[in-house]
Amino acid sequence: MAVNRKKGMIIGGVVAGIVVVVVAAVSAGVLDGFFKKSPAESAKAAGVVETADAVKIPLKALDPGKALFLSLESEGRPLYYFALKSRDGAYRAALDACDVCFRANRGYRQEGDLMVCNNCGQSFPSNRIGEIQGGCNPHPLARGIEGQDLVIRKADILARGDYFARKRS
């Protein structure tokens, strides 16, 4: 009986250790790729509202400095873009594509304060997003602030639909 009890305590300790490691990994963002939300899920969770002519993103959804990746459907295909609050406090928006690598249709990822091209690995500080066009920079989107929302006109996103010839896998 003592052997079974000791075995149970060991198994319980191992399970508790695994739980601690998983919780720590999730907290550190290590497992973000496994739990990544789709652009539609991210938009819904952030409170993004689409009107007939604009996308309204609550500023509070961008306050943590984490890029919010979104998409807009056009002619049966998604057009990807993102918005974020940069380290200088400005709210920014860009297509999730650039003038060079857009044909690869791989977009960007965020690493700390940098937006990194998933195709070529070039990285860009958040405070340059939406300010510089060309090369492998994220293609800027015009944006404005109305009340407590960052507003992006749908026409500005749709104007560069040619950057997204197919869905991402």
Backbone as JSON Lines, residues from 0, in Angstrom:
{"i":0,"aa":"M","n":[0.81,-1.19,0.0],"ca":[0.0,0.0,0.0],"c":[0.86,1.26,0.0]}
{"i":1,"aa":"A","n":[1.97,1.24,0.72],"ca":[2.86,2.4,0.8],"c":[3.5,2.68,-0.55]}
{"i":2,"aa":"V","n":[3.78,1.62,-1.33],"ca":[4.37,1.81,-2.66],"c":[3.41,2.54,-3.58]}
{"i":3,"aa":"N","n":[2.13,2.16,-3.58],"ca":[1.12,2.83,-4.42],"c":[0.96,4.29,-4.01]}
{"i":4,"aa":"R","n":[0.99,4.55,-2.72],"ca":[0.85,5.92,-2.24],"c":[2.04,6.75,-2.69]}
{"i":5,"aa":"K","n":[3.25,6.19,-2.57],"ca":[4.46,6.9,-2.98],"c":[4.44,7.14,-4.49]}
{"i":6,"aa":"K","n":[4.0,6.14,-5.25],"ca":[3.91,6.26,-6.71],"c":[2.91,7.36,-7.07]}
{"i":7,"aa":"G","n":[1.78,7.41,-6.37],"ca":[0.77,8.45,-6.61],"c":[1.31,9.84,-6.32]}
{"i":8,"aa":"M","n":[2.12,9.96,-5.26],"ca":[2.7,11.26,-4.93],"c":[3.7,11.7,-6.0]}
{"i":9,"aa":"I","n":[4.47,10.75,-6.52],"ca":[5.43,11.07,-7.58],"c":[4.7,11.53,-8.84]}
{"i":10,"aa":"I","n":[3.68,10.79,-9.23],"ca":[2.9,11.15,-10.43],"c":[2.24,12.51,-10.22]}
{"i":11,"aa":"G","n":[1.7,12.75,-9.04],"ca":[1.09,14.05,-8.74],"c":[2.09,15.19,-8.84]}
{"i":12,"aa":"G","n":[3.31,14.94,-8.36],"ca":[4.36,15.95,-8.44],"c":[4.76,16.24,-9.88]}
{"i":13,"aa":"V","n":[4.85,15.18,-10.68],"ca":[5.19,15.35,-12.1],"c":[4.1,16.15,-12.81]}
{"i":14,"aa":"V","n":[2.86,15.8,-12.57],"ca":[1.74,16.52,-13.19],"c":[1.75,17.99,-12.76]}
{"i":15,"aa":"A","n":[1.96,18.25,-11.48],"ca":[2.01,19.63,-11.0],"c":[3.16,20.38,-11.66]}
{"i":16,"aa":"G","n":[4.29,19.73,-11.84],"ca":[5.43,20.36,-12.51],"c":[5.13,20.7,-13.95]}
{"i":17,"aa":"I","n":[4.47,19.79,-14.64],"ca":[4.09,20.04,-16.04],"c":[3.13,21.22,-16.12]}
{"i":18,"aa":"V","n":[2.16,21.28,-15.21],"ca":[1.2,22.39,-15.2],"c":[1.93,23.7,-14.98]}
{"i":19,"aa":"V","n":[2.88,23.75,-14.07],"ca":[3.64,24.98,-13.8],"c":[4.41,25.41,-15.05]}
{"i":20,"aa":"V","n":[5.05,24.47,-15.74],"ca":[5.82,24.79,-16.94],"c":[4.9,25.32,-18.05]}
{"i":21,"aa":"V","n":[3.76,24.69,-18.26],"ca":[2.82,25.14,-19.29],"c":[2.28,26.52,-18.96]}
{"i":22,"aa":"V","n":[1.9,26.77,-17.71],"ca":[1.39,28.09,-17.31],"c":[2.48,29.15,-17.52]}
{"i":23,"aa":"A","n":[3.7,28.84,-17.16],"ca":[4.8,29.79,-17.35],"c":[5.04,30.06,-18.83]}
{"i":24,"aa":"A","n":[4.97,29.03,-19.66],"ca":[5.18,29.19,-21.1],"c":[4.09,30.04,-21.72]}
{"i":25,"aa":"V","n":[2.84,29.8,-21.32],"ca":[1.73,30.59,-21.84],"c":[1.9,32.04,-21.41]}
{"i":26,"aa":"S","n":[2.24,32.26,-20.15],"ca":[2.43,33.62,-19.64],"c":[3.54,34.34,-20.39]}
{"i":27,"aa":"A","n":[4.58,33.63,-20.75],"ca":[5.72,34.23,-21.45],"c":[5.45,34.39,-22.95]}
{"i":28,"aa":"G","n":[4.34,33.85,-23.43],"ca":[4.02,33.96,-24.85],"c":[4.68,32.92,-25.71]}
{"i":29,"aa":"V","n":[5.36,31.96,-25.1],"ca":[6.07,30.93,-25.85],"c":[5.11,30.11,-26.7]}
{"i":30,"aa":"L","n":[3.91,29.88,-26.22],"ca":[2.96,29.02,-26.93],"c":[1.95,29.81,-27.76]}
{"i":31,"aa":"D","n":[2.21,31.11,-28.0],"ca":[1.26,31.93,-28.76],"c":[0.9,31.32,-30.1]}
{"i":32,"aa":"G","n":[1.86,30.7,-30.77],"ca":[1.6,30.1,-32.07],"c":[0.58,28.99,-32.01]}
{"i":33,"aa":"F","n":[0.53,28.26,-30.9],"ca":[-0.42,27.17,-30.76],"c":[-1.83,27.7,-30.49]}
{"i":34,"aa":"F","n":[-1.94,28.87,-29.89],"ca":[-3.23,29.41,-29.49],"c":[-3.58,30.66,-30.28]}
{"i":35,"aa":"K","n":[-2.99,30.84,-31.45],"ca":[-3.2,32.04,-32.24],"c":[-4.64,32.11,-32.74]}
{"i":36,"aa":"K","n":[-5.23,33.28,-32.57],"ca":[-6.6,33.5,-33.03],"c":[-6.59,33.91,-34.49]}
{"i":37,"aa":"S","n":[-7.68,33.6,-35.18],"ca":[-7.83,34.07,-36.55],"c":[-8.07,35.57,-36.51]}
{"i":38,"aa":"P","n":[-7.86,36.28,-37.64],"ca":[-8.15,37.72,-37.64],"c":[-9.59,38.03,-37.22]}
{"i":39,"aa":"A","n":[-10.55,37.18,-37.61],"ca":[-11.94,37.41,-37.23],"c":[-12.13,37.26,-35.72]}
{"i":40,"aa":"E","n":[-11.5,36.25,-35.14],"ca":[-11.59,36.05,-33.68],"c":[-10.92,37.2,-32.94]}
{"i":41,"aa":"S","n":[-9.78,37.64,-33.44],"ca":[-9.07,38.77,-32.82],"c":[-9.91,40.03,-32.86]}
{"i":42,"aa":"A","n":[-10.54,40.29,-34.02],"ca":[-11.38,41.48,-34.17],"c":[-12.55,41.45,-33.2]}
{"i":43,"aa":"K","n":[-13.21,40.31,-33.12],"ca":[-14.36,40.18,-32.23],"c":[-13.94,40.38,-30.77]}
{"i":44,"aa":"A","n":[-12.85,39.75,-30.38],"ca":[-12.37,39.87,-29.0],"c":[-11.97,41.3,-28.66]}
{"i":45,"aa":"A","n":[-11.46,42.04,-29.64],"ca":[-11.0,43.41,-29.41],"c":[-12.13,44.44,-29.5]}
{"i":46,"aa":"G","n":[-13.29,44.03,-29.98],"ca":[-14.4,44.97,-30.1],"c":[-14.37,45.78,-31.38]}
{"i":47,"aa":"V","n":[-13.7,45.28,-32.41],"ca":[-13.62,45.98,-33.7],"c":[-15.0,46.0,-34.34]}
{"i":48,"aa":"V","n":[-15.35,47.15,-34.9],"ca":[-16.65,47.31,-35.55],"c":[-16.42,47.73,-37.0]}
{"i":49,"aa":"E","n":[-17.07,47.02,-37.91],"ca":[-17.02,47.39,-39.33],"c":[-18.3,48.12,-39.68]}
{"i":50,"aa":"T","n":[-18.17,49.31,-40.27],"ca":[-19.33,50.02,-40.8],"c":[-19.3,49.83,-42.32]}
{"i":51,"aa":"A","n":[-20.19,50.47,-43.02],"ca":[-20.23,50.34,-44.48],"c":[-18.94,50.82,-45.13]}
{"i":52,"aa":"D","n":[-18.29,51.82,-44.54],"ca":[-17.12,52.38,-45.19],"c":[-15.85,52.43,-44.34]}
{"i":53,"aa":"A","n":[-15.89,51.92,-43.12],"ca":[-14.7,52.0,-42.26],"c":[-14.61,50.84,-41.28]}
{"i":54,"aa":"V","n":[-13.43,50.69,-40.75],"ca":[-13.17,49.74,-39.66],"c":[-12.81,50.59,-38.45]}
{"i":55,"aa":"K","n":[-13.49,50.34,-37.33],"ca":[-13.24,51.1,-36.11],"c":[-12.66,50.16,-35.06]}
{"i":56,"aa":"I","n":[-11.44,50.48,-34.63],"ca":[-10.72,49.66,-33.67],"c":[-10.62,50.43,-32.35]}
{"i":57,"aa":"P","n":[-11.17,49.9,-31.27],"ca":[-11.06,50.6,-29.99],"c":[-9.59,50.83,-29.62]}
{"i":58,"aa":"L","n":[-9.25,52.06,-29.25],"ca":[-7.87,52.37,-28.88],"c":[-7.39,51.5,-27.72]}
{"i":59,"aa":"K","n":[-8.29,51.18,-26.81],"ca":[-7.89,50.38,-25.64],"c":[-7.42,48.98,-26.07]}
{"i":60,"aa":"A","n":[-7.88,48.5,-27.23],"ca":[-7.44,47.19,-27.72],"c":[-5.99,47.23,-28.18]}
{"i":61,"aa":"L","n":[-5.49,48.43,-28.47],"ca":[-4.12,48.6,-28.95],"c":[-3.17,49.08,-27.87]}
{"i":62,"aa":"D","n":[-3.69,49.47,-26.73],"ca":[-2.87,50.04,-25.66],"c":[-1.76,49.13,-25.15]}
{"i":63,"aa":"P","n":[-1.93,47.82,-25.14],"ca":[-0.82,46.99,-24.64],"c":[0.41,47.0,-25.56]}
{"i":64,"aa":"G","n":[0.32,47.6,-26.75],"ca":[1.46,47.63,-27.66],"c":[1.57,46.38,-28.52]}
{"i":65,"aa":"K","n":[0.59,45.5,-28.41],"ca":[0.6,44.27,-29.2],"c":[-0.19,44.52,-30.48]}
{"i":66,"aa":"A","n":[0.4,44.17,-31.62],"ca":[-0.27,44.37,-32.91],"c":[-1.55,43.54,-32.97]}
{"i":67,"aa":"L","n":[-2.58,44.13,-33.52],"ca":[-3.85,43.44,-33.73],"c":[-3.94,43.13,-35.23]}
{"i":68,"aa":"F","n":[-3.88,41.84,-35.57],"ca":[-3.92,41.41,-36.96],"c":[-5.37,41.17,-37.36]}
{"i":69,"aa":"L","n":[-5.79,41.79,-38.47],"ca":[-7.18,41.77,-38.91],"c":[-7.25,41.45,-40.4]}
{"i":70,"aa":"S","n":[-8.46,41.22,-40.88],"ca":[-8.65,41.02,-42.31],"c":[-10.01,41.58,-42.72]}
{"i":71,"aa":"L","n":[-10.1,41.93,-43.99],"ca":[-11.32,42.44,-44.59],"c":[-11.59,41.59,-45.82]}
{"i":72,"aa":"E","n":[-12.78,41.03,-45.93],"ca":[-13.13,40.2,-47.08],"c":[-13.42,41.07,-48.29]}
{"i":73,"aa":"S","n":[-12.89,40.67,-49.44],"ca":[-13.16,41.36,-50.69],"c":[-13.14,40.34,-51.82]}
{"i":74,"aa":"E","n":[-14.25,40.22,-52.52],"ca":[-14.37,39.3,-53.64],"c":[-13.93,37.88,-53.27]}
{"i":75,"aa":"G","n":[-14.33,37.45,-52.09],"ca":[-14.06,36.1,-51.65],"c":[-12.67,35.82,-51.12]}
{"i":76,"aa":"R","n":[-11.89,36.85,-50.93],"ca":[-10.54,36.64,-50.38],"c":[-10.29,37.66,-49.27]}
{"i":77,"aa":"P","n":[-9.5,37.26,-48.28],"ca":[-9.19,38.19,-47.19],"c":[-8.03,39.11,-47.55]}
{"i":78,"aa":"L","n":[-8.17,40.37,-47.16],"ca":[-7.11,41.36,-47.29],"c":[-6.6,41.61,-45.87]}
{"i":79,"aa":"Y","n":[-5.35,41.33,-45.62],"ca":[-4.8,41.36,-44.26],"c":[-4.18,42.72,-43.93]}
{"i":80,"aa":"Y","n":[-4.35,43.14,-42.69],"ca":[-3.74,44.37,-42.2],"c":[-3.56,44.26,-40.7]}
{"i":81,"aa":"F","n":[-2.86,45.21,-40.13],"ca":[-2.69,45.22,-38.69],"c":[-2.67,46.65,-38.18]}
{"i":82,"aa":"A","n":[-2.93,46.8,-36.9],"ca":[-2.87,48.09,-36.23],"c":[-2.14,47.87,-34.91]}
{"i":83,"aa":"L","n":[-1.49,48.91,-34.44],"ca":[-0.79,48.82,-33.16],"c":[-0.54,50.2,-32.59]}
{"i":84,"aa":"K","n":[-0.21,50.22,-31.32],"ca":[0.24,51.45,-30.67],"c":[1.74,51.3,-30.51]}
{"i":85,"aa":"S","n":[2.49,52.21,-31.14],"ca":[3.94,52.1,-31.11],"c":[4.5,52.63,-29.8]}
{"i":86,"aa":"R","n":[5.78,52.38,-29.59],"ca":[6.41,52.76,-28.33],"c":[6.39,54.27,-28.09]}
{"i":87,"aa":"D","n":[6.24,55.07,-29.16],"ca":[6.16,56.52,-28.99],"c":[4.74,57.0,-28.7]}
{"i":88,"aa":"G","n":[3.8,56.04,-28.56],"ca":[2.43,56.38,-28.2],"c":[1.5,56.64,-29.37]}
{"i":89,"aa":"A","n":[2.01,56.57,-30.6],"ca":[1.18,56.81,-31.78],"c":[0.46,55.53,-32.19]}
{"i":90,"aa":"Y","n":[-0.74,55.7,-32.7],"ca":[-1.51,54.57,-33.22],"c":[-1.21,54.46,-34.71]}
{"i":91,"aa":"R","n":[-0.9,53.24,-35.16],"ca":[-0.43,53.04,-36.52],"c":[-1.18,51.89,-37.18]}
{"i":92,"aa":"A","n":[-1.17,51.87,-38.52],"ca":[-1.83,50.8,-39.27],"c":[-1.08,50.58,-40.58]}
{"i":93,"aa":"A","n":[-1.07,49.33,-41.02],"ca":[-0.41,48.98,-42.27],"c":[-1.01,47.7,-42.82]}
{"i":94,"aa":"L","n":[-0.84,47.5,-44.12],"ca":[-1.2,46.21,-44.7],"c":[-0.26,45.17,-44.11]}
{"i":95,"aa":"D","n":[-0.73,43.96,-43.98],"ca":[0.12,42.87,-43.52],"c":[0.85,42.32,-44.75]}
{"i":96,"aa":"A","n":[1.51,43.24,-45.47],"ca":[2.21,42.94,-46.71],"c":[3.12,44.13,-47.03]}
{"i":97,"aa":"C","n":[4.1,43.88,-47.89],"ca":[5.0,44.96,-48.29],"c":[5.13,44.99,-49.81]}
{"i":98,"aa":"D","n":[5.82,46.0,-50.31],"ca":[5.99,46.16,-51.75],"c":[6.9,45.11,-52.36]}
{"i":99,"aa":"V","n":[7.75,44.48,-51.57],"ca":[8.71,43.5,-52.09],"c":[8.2,42.07,-51.94]}
{"i":100,"aa":"C","n":[7.83,41.69,-50.75],"ca":[7.52,40.27,-50.46],"c":[6.04,39.9,-50.55]}
{"i":101,"aa":"F","n":[5.18,40.81,-50.97],"ca":[3.74,40.54,-50.92],"c":[3.34,39.28,-51.69]}
{"i":102,"aa":"R","n":[4.06,38.95,-52.76],"ca":[3.69,37.77,-53.55],"c":[3.82,36.47,-52.75]}
{"i":103,"aa":"A","n":[4.71,36.47,-51.75],"ca":[4.87,35.29,-50.88],"c":[3.66,35.13,-49.95]}
{"i":104,"aa":"N","n":[2.92,36.23,-49.74],"ca":[1.69,36.22,-48.94],"c":[1.91,35.67,-47.53]}
{"i":105,"aa":"R","n":[3.01,36.1,-46.9],"ca":[3.33,35.58,-45.57],"c":[3.17,36.62,-44.48]}
{"i":106,"aa":"G","n":[3.11,37.9,-44.8],"ca":[2.86,38.93,-43.81],"c":[3.98,39.12,-42.8]}
{"i":107,"aa":"Y","n":[3.6,39.65,-41.64],"ca":[4.54,40.0,-40.58],"c":[4.17,39.3,-39.29]}
{"i":108,"aa":"R","n":[5.11,39.33,-38.37],"ca":[4.88,38.9,-36.99],"c":[5.48,39.97,-36.1]}
{"i":109,"aa":"Q","n":[5.04,40.02,-34.88],"ca":[5.58,40.99,-33.94],"c":[6.55,40.29,-33.0]}
{"i":110,"aa":"E","n":[7.71,40.89,-32.83],"ca":[8.69,40.42,-31.85],"c":[9.07,41.62,-31.01]}
{"i":111,"aa":"G","n":[8.46,41.72,-29.84],"ca":[8.71,42.89,-28.98],"c":[8.22,44.14,-29.67]}
{"i":112,"aa":"D","n":[9.13,45.1,-29.86],"ca":[8.77,46.36,-30.5],"c":[9.0,46.34,-32.02]}
{"i":113,"aa":"L","n":[9.32,45.18,-32.56],"ca":[9.62,45.08,-33.98],"c":[8.53,44.32,-34.73]}
{"i":114,"aa":"M","n":[8.27,44.74,-35.95],"ca":[7.45,43.98,-36.88],"c":[8.43,43.33,-37.84]}
{"i":115,"aa":"V","n":[8.34,41.99,-37.97],"ca":[9.31,41.22,-38.74],"c":[8.62,40.56,-39.92]}
{"i":116,"aa":"C","n":[9.2,40.72,-41.12],"ca":[8.66,40.11,-42.33],"c":[8.84,38.59,-42.23]}
{"i":117,"aa":"N","n":[7.74,37.85,-42.38],"ca":[7.79,36.39,-42.31],"c":[8.45,35.77,-43.53]}
{"i":118,"aa":"N","n":[8.69,36.55,-44.57],"ca":[9.32,36.02,-45.78],"c":[10.83,36.23,-45.77]}
{"i":119,"aa":"C","n":[11.27,37.46,-45.56],"ca":[12.7,37.75,-45.68],"c":[13.39,38.01,-44.35]}
{"i":120,"aa":"G","n":[12.63,38.21,-43.27],"ca":[13.22,38.41,-41.96],"c":[13.6,39.85,-41.63]}
{"i":121,"aa":"Q","n":[13.37,40.79,-42.55],"ca":[13.64,42.2,-42.24],"c":[12.76,42.62,-41.07]}
{"i":122,"aa":"S","n":[13.29,43.47,-40.2],"ca":[12.5,43.93,-39.05],"c":[12.42,45.45,-39.04]}
{"i":123,"aa":"F","n":[11.32,45.94,-38.5],"ca":[11.03,47.37,-38.52],"c":[10.52,47.8,-37.16]}
{"i":124,"aa":"P","n":[11.09,48.86,-36.58],"ca":[10.62,49.36,-35.29],"c":[9.18,49.85,-35.41]}
{"i":125,"aa":"S","n":[8.4,49.65,-34.37],"ca":[6.98,50.01,-34.41],"c":[6.76,51.49,-34.73]}
{"i":126,"aa":"N","n":[7.67,52.35,-34.28],"ca":[7.45,53.78,-34.51],"c":[7.7,54.2,-35.96]}
{"i":127,"aa":"R","n":[8.07,53.26,-36.84],"ca":[8.23,53.57,-38.27],"c":[7.09,53.0,-39.11]}
{"i":128,"aa":"I","n":[6.22,52.2,-38.48],"ca":[5.1,51.59,-39.2],"c":[4.13,52.7,-39.63]}
{"i":129,"aa":"G","n":[3.75,52.66,-40.89],"ca":[2.82,53.65,-41.41],"c":[3.49,54.96,-41.81]}
{"i":130,"aa":"E","n":[4.78,55.07,-41.58],"ca":[5.5,56.3,-41.91],"c":[6.34,56.15,-43.17]}
{"i":131,"aa":"I","n":[6.84,54.95,-43.41],"ca":[7.74,54.7,-44.53],"c":[7.12,53.69,-45.46]}
{"i":132,"aa":"Q","n":[7.18,53.98,-46.76],"ca":[6.61,53.09,-47.77],"c":[7.72,52.63,-48.69]}
{"i":133,"aa":"G","n":[7.55,51.45,-49.25],"ca":[8.52,50.92,-50.2],"c":[9.43,49.91,-49.55]}
{"i":134,"aa":"G","n":[10.13,49.16,-50.38],"ca":[11.0,48.12,-49.86],"c":[10.19,47.09,-49.12]}
{"i":135,"aa":"C","n":[10.73,46.57,-48.06],"ca":[10.04,45.54,-47.3],"c":[9.29,46.11,-46.1]}
{"i":136,"aa":"N","n":[9.11,47.43,-46.07],"ca":[8.32,48.03,-45.0],"c":[6.87,47.62,-45.13]}
{"i":137,"aa":"P","n":[6.17,47.42,-44.02],"ca":[4.73,47.17,-44.11],"c":[4.07,48.35,-44.85]}
{"i":138,"aa":"H","n":[3.25,48.04,-45.84],"ca":[2.62,49.09,-46.65],"c":[1.67,49.91,-45.78]}
{"i":139,"aa":"P","n":[1.91,51.22,-45.63],"ca":[1.12,52.04,-44.7],"c":[-0.34,52.18,-45.1]}
{"i":140,"aa":"L","n":[-1.18,52.31,-44.08],"ca":[-2.6,52.61,-44.27],"c":[-2.9,53.94,-43.59]}
{"i":141,"aa":"A","n":[-3.65,54.79,-44.29],"ca":[-4.11,56.03,-43.67],"c":[-5.02,55.66,-42.52]}
{"i":142,"aa":"R","n":[-4.97,56.43,-41.46],"ca":[-5.81,56.17,-40.3],"c":[-6.06,57.48,-39.58]}
{"i":143,"aa":"G","n":[-7.1,57.48,-38.78],"ca":[-7.43,58.64,-37.99],"c":[-8.03,58.2,-36.67]}
{"i":144,"aa":"I","n":[-8.14,59.12,-35.76],"ca":[-8.75,58.81,-34.47],"c":[-10.05,59.59,-34.37]}
{"i":145,"aa":"E","n":[-11.11,58.85,-34.08],"ca":[-12.42,59.44,-33.86],"c":[-12.89,58.95,-32.5]}
{"i":146,"aa":"G","n":[-12.98,59.87,-31.54],"ca":[-13.38,59.49,-30.19],"c":[-12.36,58.53,-29.61]}
{"i":147,"aa":"Q","n":[-12.81,57.33,-29.26],"ca":[-11.95,56.31,-28.66],"c":[-11.6,55.19,-29.64]}
{"i":148,"aa":"D","n":[-11.68,55.5,-30.95],"ca":[-11.42,54.49,-31.97],"c":[-10.35,54.94,-32.97]}
{"i":149,"aa":"L","n":[-9.56,53.98,-33.41],"ca":[-8.69,54.17,-34.56],"c":[-9.54,53.8,-35.76]}
{"i":150,"aa":"V","n":[-9.62,54.67,-36.74],"ca":[-10.51,54.45,-37.89],"c":[-9.67,54.32,-39.16]}
{"i":151,"aa":"I","n":[-9.94,53.23,-39.88],"ca":[-9.28,52.98,-41.17],"c":[-10.39,52.86,-42.21]}
{"i":152,"aa":"R","n":[-10.28,53.63,-43.28],"ca":[-11.29,53.55,-44.34],"c":[-11.13,52.25,-45.1]}
{"i":153,"aa":"K","n":[-12.24,51.57,-45.35],"ca":[-12.19,50.32,-46.11],"c":[-11.64,50.55,-47.51]}
{"i":154,"aa":"A","n":[-11.94,51.69,-48.1],"ca":[-11.45,51.99,-49.46],"c":[-9.92,51.97,-49.51]}
{"i":155,"aa":"D","n":[-9.26,52.39,-48.42],"ca":[-7.8,52.38,-48.39],"c":[-7.25,50.95,-48.37]}
{"i":156,"aa":"I","n":[-7.95,50.05,-47.69],"ca":[-7.54,48.64,-47.65],"c":[-7.81,48.01,-49.02]}
{"i":157,"aa":"L","n":[-9.02,48.23,-49.53],"ca":[-9.43,47.64,-50.81],"c":[-8.56,48.11,-51.97]}
{"i":158,"aa":"A","n":[-8.03,49.34,-51.89],"ca":[-7.2,49.89,-52.97],"c":[-5.95,49.04,-53.21]}
{"i":159,"aa":"R","n":[-5.52,48.28,-52.23],"ca":[-4.33,47.45,-52.39],"c":[-4.68,45.96,-52.33]}
{"i":160,"aa":"G","n":[-5.85,45.62,-52.78],"ca":[-6.28,44.23,-52.83],"c":[-5.37,43.36,-53.67]}
{"i":161,"aa":"D","n":[-4.65,43.98,-54.61],"ca":[-3.72,43.23,-55.46],"c":[-2.56,42.61,-54.66]}
{"i":162,"aa":"Y","n":[-2.36,43.05,-53.44],"ca":[-1.33,42.46,-52.6],"c":[-1.71,41.08,-52.07]}
{"i":163,"aa":"F","n":[-2.97,40.71,-52.2],"ca":[-3.45,39.46,-51.63],"c":[-4.19,38.63,-52.68]}
{"i":164,"aa":"A","n":[-3.44,37.94,-53.49],"ca":[-4.02,37.17,-54.59],"c":[-4.69,35.88,-54.12]}
{"i":165,"aa":"R","n":[-4.31,35.4,-52.93],"ca":[-4.89,34.14,-52.44],"c":[-4.94,34.15,-50.92]}
{"i":166,"aa":"K","n":[-5.66,33.18,-50.39],"ca":[-5.74,33.03,-48.93],"c":[-4.43,32.5,-48.39]}
{"i":167,"aa":"R","n":[-4.15,32.84,-47.16],"ca":[-2.96,32.3,-46.5],"c":[-3.25,30.94,-45.94]}
{"i":168,"aa":"S","n":[-2.21,30.12,-45.92],"ca":[-2.41,28.78,-45.33],"c":[-1.96,28.77,-43.89]}
